[in-house]
Amino acid sequence: MANNSCNEAWVVENGGLKVSRKETRPGRTAHNMSSSSLRKKSDLALVSKVPCRLLRMLLANLQEVILGTKLSILFPAIPLAVVAEFYGLGRSWVFALSLLGLTPLAERVSFLTEQIAYYTGPTVGGLLNATCGNATELIIAIFALSQHKIEVVKYSLLGSVLSNLLLVLGTSLLCGGLANLRREQKYDRRQADVNSLLLLLALLCHLLPMLFRYAGGSAALTADPTLNLSRASSLVMLLAYVVYIFFQLITHRQLFEAQDSDEEDDTVSGEGAVIGFWSGFVWLVGMTLVIALLSEYVVNTIESASASWGLSVSFLSIILLPIVGNAPSTPGRSYSLSRTSWTYL
């Protein structure tokens, strides 16, 4: 199946337009739905007339990756952020432009992992999506830790949890309710049980070090044991995540495959890979590097932006940073819930 996809997917391989078709497609996750809902159809008729094959492929890639999203209007913020940083313009401008530039990059990373999944299959594709889905927040946290900005890391993690639970879930439920006023929405109880248990495990791992610290004696006596318990809890959560990925992608993959309705089949029947495997891989690596650059700008300028705008660092970390990371997935989850059921959540 992967070989057939490689032979049929690339639209302008030989100068003529091809329609990509697959008998099966990768599992539709929330990030996949975000790519589909924010994606614009590209007209490659003009590109296919370019005589040079390499130039034709380059132009087609640019059209699909850069111009193939409704967020493409924000891409100019990336070079503007680099110019503002290079010439030492206002730090708050660097921060704002970097946030704007990260928004389309986060959506395009999701799109590229979906494209790669057409060649690698749903297992590897799902693992890529799970790994790269939060690449923006992860890279920002790494840079913040490297600069010993622990508060920014904690606030951004808290904001990510609140953003997913309140903003994304609330928007999805609202859109789903408005689109299904006359019928009852359904959800997969098995998926809800798995996600609820993981959430409970994460809550317990966060509570244990805090309870141990407050239940003990002086802070000097409980500092080292609390730190060791915190590290052990983080290892437990990391192990639980690895087991969950194995459970979702290998042993019980059928539980997490969306039950496609007739309407969705009509909508996505023409979907397929629009760029080649190596093209998608190169674009993914390149965009990850750009995300790393802009994330470094964000971490370096967050205090300056806080002082210039009169907003606390905690507010910027809890509200703005998670919104940038989750903004591309919110429309997709809202769209999927309004069209089908709660299984995409």
Coordinates of C-alpha atoms in Angstrom, one line a residue:
M1 CA 0.0 0.0 0.0
A2 CA 2.8 2.4 0.8
N3 CA 4.5 1.6 -2.5
N4 CA 1.3 2.3 -4.4
S5 CA 1.0 5.6 -2.6
C6 CA 4.5 6.6 -3.5
N7 CA 3.8 5.9 -7.2
E8 CA 0.5 7.8 -7.3
A9 CA 0.7 10.6 -4.8
W10 CA 2.8 13.3 -6.3
V11 CA 0.7 15.5 -8.4
V12 CA 3.1 17.0 -10.9
E13 CA 5.7 14.3 -11.2
N14 CA 5.7 14.2 -15.0
G15 CA 4.2 17.5 -15.9
G16 CA 0.6 16.3 -15.9
L17 CA -2.0 16.5 -13.1
K18 CA -2.7 13.4 -11.3
V19 CA -5.5 12.7 -8.8
S20 CA -4.3 11.0 -5.7
R21 CA -6.4 8.0 -4.5
K22 CA -5.9 5.6 -1.7
E23 CA -8.0 2.7 -0.6
T24 CA -7.2 3.5 3.0
R25 CA -6.0 6.7 4.6
P26 CA -4.3 7.4 7.8
G27 CA -6.3 7.7 11.0
R28 CA -8.0 11.1 11.4
T29 CA -6.7 12.7 14.5
A30 CA -7.5 16.2 15.8
H31 CA -4.4 17.6 14.2
N32 CA -5.2 15.9 10.9
M33 CA -8.6 17.5 10.9
S34 CA -7.0 20.9 11.6
S35 CA -4.9 20.5 8.5
S36 CA -7.9 19.6 6.4
S37 CA -10.1 22.4 7.7
L38 CA -7.5 25.1 7.3
R39 CA -6.2 23.8 4.0
K40 CA -6.9 25.6 0.7
K41 CA -7.2 23.7 -2.6
S42 CA -4.3 24.4 -4.9
D43 CA -4.6 24.8 -8.7
L44 CA -1.5 23.2 -10.1
A45 CA -2.5 23.7 -13.8
L46 CA -0.1 26.6 -14.3
V47 CA 2.8 24.9 -12.4
S48 CA 2.5 21.7 -14.4
K49 CA 3.4 23.6 -17.6
V50 CA 6.9 24.5 -16.3
P51 CA 9.3 22.6 -18.5
C52 CA 12.1 22.1 -15.9
R53 CA 11.2 19.1 -13.6
L54 CA 13.1 20.3 -10.6
L55 CA 11.7 23.8 -10.8
R56 CA 8.2 22.4 -11.3
M57 CA 8.5 20.3 -8.2
L58 CA 9.9 23.2 -6.2
L59 CA 7.0 25.5 -7.3
A60 CA 4.5 22.8 -6.6
N61 CA 6.0 22.3 -3.1
L62 CA 5.9 26.0 -2.4
Q63 CA 2.3 26.2 -3.5
E64 CA 1.1 23.2 -1.5
V65 CA 3.1 23.9 1.7
I66 CA 3.3 27.7 1.9
L67 CA 0.2 28.8 0.1
G68 CA -1.9 25.8 0.7
T69 CA -3.3 27.0 4.1
K70 CA -5.7 29.8 5.1
L71 CA -3.0 30.9 7.6
S72 CA -0.5 31.7 4.8
I73 CA -1.2 35.4 5.4
L74 CA 0.9 35.1 8.6
F75 CA 4.0 33.7 7.0
P76 CA 5.5 37.2 6.3
A77 CA 5.7 37.6 10.1
I78 CA 8.6 35.1 10.1
P79 CA 11.1 37.2 8.1
L80 CA 9.9 40.3 9.8
A81 CA 10.7 38.8 13.2
V82 CA 14.2 37.8 11.9
V83 CA 14.8 41.4 10.6
A84 CA 13.5 43.0 13.8
E85 CA 15.8 40.8 15.9
F86 CA 18.8 41.4 13.6
Y87 CA 18.5 45.2 13.6
G88 CA 17.6 45.4 17.3
L89 CA 14.1 46.8 16.9
G90 CA 11.7 46.8 19.7
R91 CA 11.8 43.6 21.7
S92 CA 8.0 43.5 22.0
W93 CA 7.7 43.6 18.2
V94 CA 10.1 40.6 18.0
F95 CA 7.9 38.8 20.5
A96 CA 4.6 39.6 18.7
L97 CA 6.0 38.8 15.2
S98 CA 7.5 35.5 16.5
L99 CA 4.1 34.5 17.9
L100 CA 2.4 35.3 14.7
G101 CA 5.0 33.3 12.7
L102 CA 4.6 30.3 15.0
T103 CA 0.9 30.0 14.3
P104 CA 1.1 28.9 10.6
L105 CA 4.2 26.8 11.3
A106 CA 2.4 24.8 13.9
E107 CA -0.4 24.1 11.4
R108 CA 2.0 23.2 8.6
V109 CA 3.9 20.8 10.8
S110 CA 0.6 18.9 11.4
F111 CA -0.1 19.0 7.6
L112 CA 3.4 17.6 6.8
T113 CA 3.1 14.7 9.3
E114 CA -0.2 13.8 7.7
Q115 CA 1.4 13.8 4.3
I116 CA 4.3 11.6 5.5
A117 CA 1.7 9.2 7.1
Y118 CA 0.4 8.4 3.6
Y119 CA 3.7 6.7 2.9
T120 CA 4.7 5.3 6.2
G121 CA 1.2 4.0 7.3
P122 CA -1.0 5.0 10.2
T123 CA 1.3 3.6 12.9
V124 CA 4.4 5.6 12.1
G125 CA 2.3 8.5 10.9
G126 CA 0.4 8.5 14.2
L127 CA 3.6 8.4 16.2
L128 CA 5.0 11.4 14.1
N129 CA 1.8 13.3 14.7
A130 CA 1.8 12.6 18.4
T131 CA 5.5 13.7 18.6
C132 CA 5.3 16.8 16.4
G133 CA 1.8 17.8 17.4
N134 CA 3.1 19.8 20.4
A135 CA 6.5 20.7 18.8
T136 CA 6.0 24.4 19.3
E137 CA 5.3 24.2 23.1
L138 CA 8.0 21.6 23.6
I139 CA 10.7 23.7 21.9
I140 CA 9.7 26.8 23.8
A141 CA 9.9 24.8 27.0
I142 CA 13.4 23.5 26.1
F143 CA 14.7 27.0 25.4
A144 CA 13.1 28.3 28.6
L145 CA 14.8 25.5 30.6
S146 CA 18.1 26.2 29.0
Q147 CA 17.9 29.8 30.1
H148 CA 16.7 28.8 33.6
K149 CA 13.3 30.4 33.2
I150 CA 11.5 27.7 35.2
E151 CA 8.4 29.9 35.8
V152 CA 7.8 30.3 32.0
V153 CA 8.0 26.5 31.6
K154 CA 5.5 25.9 34.5
Y155 CA 3.1 28.6 33.3
S156 CA 3.2 27.4 29.7
L157 CA 2.5 23.8 30.7
L158 CA -0.4 25.0 32.9
G159 CA -1.7 27.2 30.1
S160 CA -1.5 24.3 27.6
V161 CA -3.6 22.1 29.9
L162 CA -6.2 24.9 30.5
S163 CA -6.2 25.7 26.8
N164 CA -7.0 22.2 25.8
L165 CA -9.6 21.6 28.5
L166 CA -11.3 25.0 28.3
L167 CA -10.7 26.7 24.9
V168 CA -10.4 23.7 22.6
L169 CA -12.9 21.5 24.3
G170 CA -15.3 24.3 24.9
T171 CA -15.2 25.6 21.4
S172 CA -15.7 22.0 20.0
L173 CA -18.7 21.4 22.3
L174 CA -20.2 24.8 21.3
C175 CA -19.8 24.2 17.6
G176 CA -21.0 20.7 17.9
G177 CA -24.1 21.7 19.8
L178 CA -24.9 24.5 17.4
A179 CA -24.5 22.2 14.4
N180 CA -26.5 19.4 15.9
L181 CA -29.4 21.2 17.6
R182 CA -32.0 18.5 16.7
R183 CA -30.0 15.4 17.5
E184 CA -28.0 13.9 20.3
Q185 CA -24.3 13.7 20.0
K186 CA -22.5 10.4 20.8
Y187 CA -19.0 9.7 21.9
D188 CA -16.9 6.6 22.3
R189 CA -16.9 5.5 25.9
R190 CA -13.8 3.4 25.6
Q191 CA -11.7 6.3 24.4
A192 CA -13.2 8.5 27.1
D193 CA -12.2 5.8 29.8
V194 CA -8.6 5.6 28.5
N195 CA -8.1 9.4 28.4
S196 CA -9.8 9.9 31.8
L197 CA -7.5 7.3 33.4
L198 CA -4.4 9.0 31.9
L199 CA -5.6 12.4 33.2
L200 CA -6.1 10.9 36.6
L201 CA -2.6 9.4 36.6
A202 CA -1.1 12.7 35.6
L203 CA -3.0 14.4 38.4
L204 CA -1.8 12.0 41.0
C205 CA 1.8 12.3 39.7
H206 CA 1.6 16.1 40.1
L207 CA -0.1 15.9 43.5
L208 CA 2.2 13.4 45.2
P209 CA 5.4 15.6 45.4
M210 CA 3.3 18.6 46.6
L211 CA 1.5 16.6 49.3
F212 CA 4.8 15.1 50.4
R213 CA 6.3 18.5 50.7
Y214 CA 3.5 20.0 52.7
A215 CA 3.0 16.9 54.9
G216 CA 6.7 16.7 55.9
G217 CA 8.5 18.8 58.4
S218 CA 10.8 21.6 57.5
A219 CA 11.6 22.5 53.9
A220 CA 15.3 21.6 54.4
L221 CA 14.4 18.0 55.4
T222 CA 11.9 17.4 52.6
A223 CA 13.7 19.2 49.7
D224 CA 15.8 16.3 48.4
P225 CA 13.1 13.6 48.9
T226 CA 10.5 15.8 47.2
L227 CA 12.9 16.4 44.3
N228 CA 13.5 12.6 43.9
L229 CA 9.8 11.9 44.1
S230 CA 9.1 14.5 41.5
R231 CA 11.6 13.0 39.2
A232 CA 10.2 9.5 39.7
S233 CA 6.7 10.9 39.0
S234 CA 7.9 12.4 35.7
L235 CA 9.4 9.1 34.7
V236 CA 6.1 7.4 35.5
M237 CA 4.2 9.9 33.3
L238 CA 6.7 9.5 30.5
L239 CA 6.4 5.7 30.7
A240 CA 2.6 5.9 30.7
Y241 CA 2.8 8.1 27.6
V242 CA 5.0 5.6 25.7
V243 CA 2.6 2.7 26.7
Y244 CA -0.4 4.8 25.6
I245 CA 1.2 5.4 22.2
F246 CA 1.9 1.6 21.9
F247 CA -1.7 0.9 23.0
Q248 CA -3.2 3.4 20.5
L249 CA -1.1 2.7 17.5
I250 CA -0.4 -1.0 17.7
T251 CA -2.3 -3.2 20.1
H252 CA -5.7 -1.5 20.1
R253 CA -5.6 0.8 17.1
Q254 CA -9.2 -0.2 16.1
L255 CA -10.5 1.6 19.2
F256 CA -9.1 4.9 18.1
E257 CA -10.0 4.8 14.4
A258 CA -12.8 7.2 13.7
Q259 CA -16.1 5.8 12.5
D260 CA -16.5 7.6 9.2
S261 CA -19.9 8.8 8.3
D262 CA -21.2 9.1 4.7
E263 CA -20.8 12.9 4.8
E264 CA -17.2 12.6 5.8
D265 CA -16.5 10.0 3.1
D266 CA -17.8 12.4 0.5
T267 CA -15.7 15.2 1.9
V268 CA -12.4 13.4 2.1
S269 CA -12.8 10.9 -0.7
G270 CA -10.5 12.9 -2.9
E271 CA -7.8 13.4 -0.3
G272 CA -4.4 12.0 -0.7
A273 CA -0.7 12.8 -0.5
V274 CA 0.1 16.0 -2.5
I275 CA 3.8 16.1 -1.9
G276 CA 6.5 13.4 -2.0
F277 CA 7.8 11.6 1.0
W278 CA 11.3 13.1 1.0
S279 CA 9.9 16.5 0.1
G280 CA 7.6 16.3 3.2
F281 CA 10.5 15.2 5.4
V282 CA 12.8 18.0 4.2
W283 CA 10.0 20.6 4.8
L284 CA 9.3 19.1 8.2
V285 CA 12.9 19.4 9.3
G286 CA 13.1 22.9 7.9
M287 CA 10.0 24.1 9.6
T288 CA 11.1 22.6 12.9
L289 CA 14.3 24.6 12.7
V290 CA 12.4 27.8 12.0
I291 CA 10.1 27.0 15.0
A292 CA 13.2 26.6 17.1
L293 CA 14.5 30.0 16.0
L294 CA 11.2 31.8 16.6
S295 CA 10.8 29.9 19.9
E296 CA 14.2 31.3 21.0
Y297 CA 13.1 34.8 20.1
V298 CA 9.9 34.3 22.2
V299 CA 11.8 33.1 25.3
N300 CA 14.4 35.9 25.0
T301 CA 11.8 38.7 24.6
I302 CA 9.0 37.6 26.8
E303 CA 10.1 39.8 29.8
S304 CA 10.6 42.8 27.5
A305 CA 7.1 42.3 26.0
S306 CA 5.7 42.0 29.5
A307 CA 7.2 45.3 30.6
S308 CA 6.3 47.1 27.4
W309 CA 2.7 45.9 27.3
G310 CA 2.0 46.1 31.0
L311 CA 1.1 42.4 31.2
S312 CA 2.7 39.9 33.5
V313 CA 4.9 37.1 32.3
S314 CA 2.5 34.6 33.8
F315 CA -0.4 36.0 31.7
L316 CA 1.7 35.8 28.5
S317 CA 2.9 32.2 29.3
I318 CA -0.5 30.9 30.4
I319 CA -2.7 32.6 27.7
L320 CA -0.7 33.6 24.6
L321 CA 1.8 30.8 24.3
P322 CA -0.7 27.9 24.5
I323 CA -3.1 29.7 22.2
V324 CA -0.4 29.9 19.5
G325 CA 0.3 26.2 19.9
N326 CA -3.4 25.1 19.9
A327 CA -4.9 27.7 17.5
P328 CA -4.4 25.5 14.4
S329 CA -6.1 22.4 16.1
T330 CA -9.1 24.3 17.5
P331 CA -10.8 24.8 14.1
G332 CA -10.2 21.2 13.1
R333 CA -11.6 19.8 16.3
S334 CA -14.6 22.1 16.2
Y335 CA -15.2 21.2 12.6
S336 CA -14.9 17.4 13.2
L337 CA -17.3 17.5 16.1
S338 CA -19.9 19.6 14.3
R339 CA -19.8 17.1 11.4
T340 CA -19.6 13.8 13.2
S341 CA -19.3 12.7 16.8
W342 CA -17.1 13.2 19.9
T343 CA -14.7 10.4 18.9
Y344 CA -12.2 12.9 17.4
L345 CA -11.7 14.5 20.8

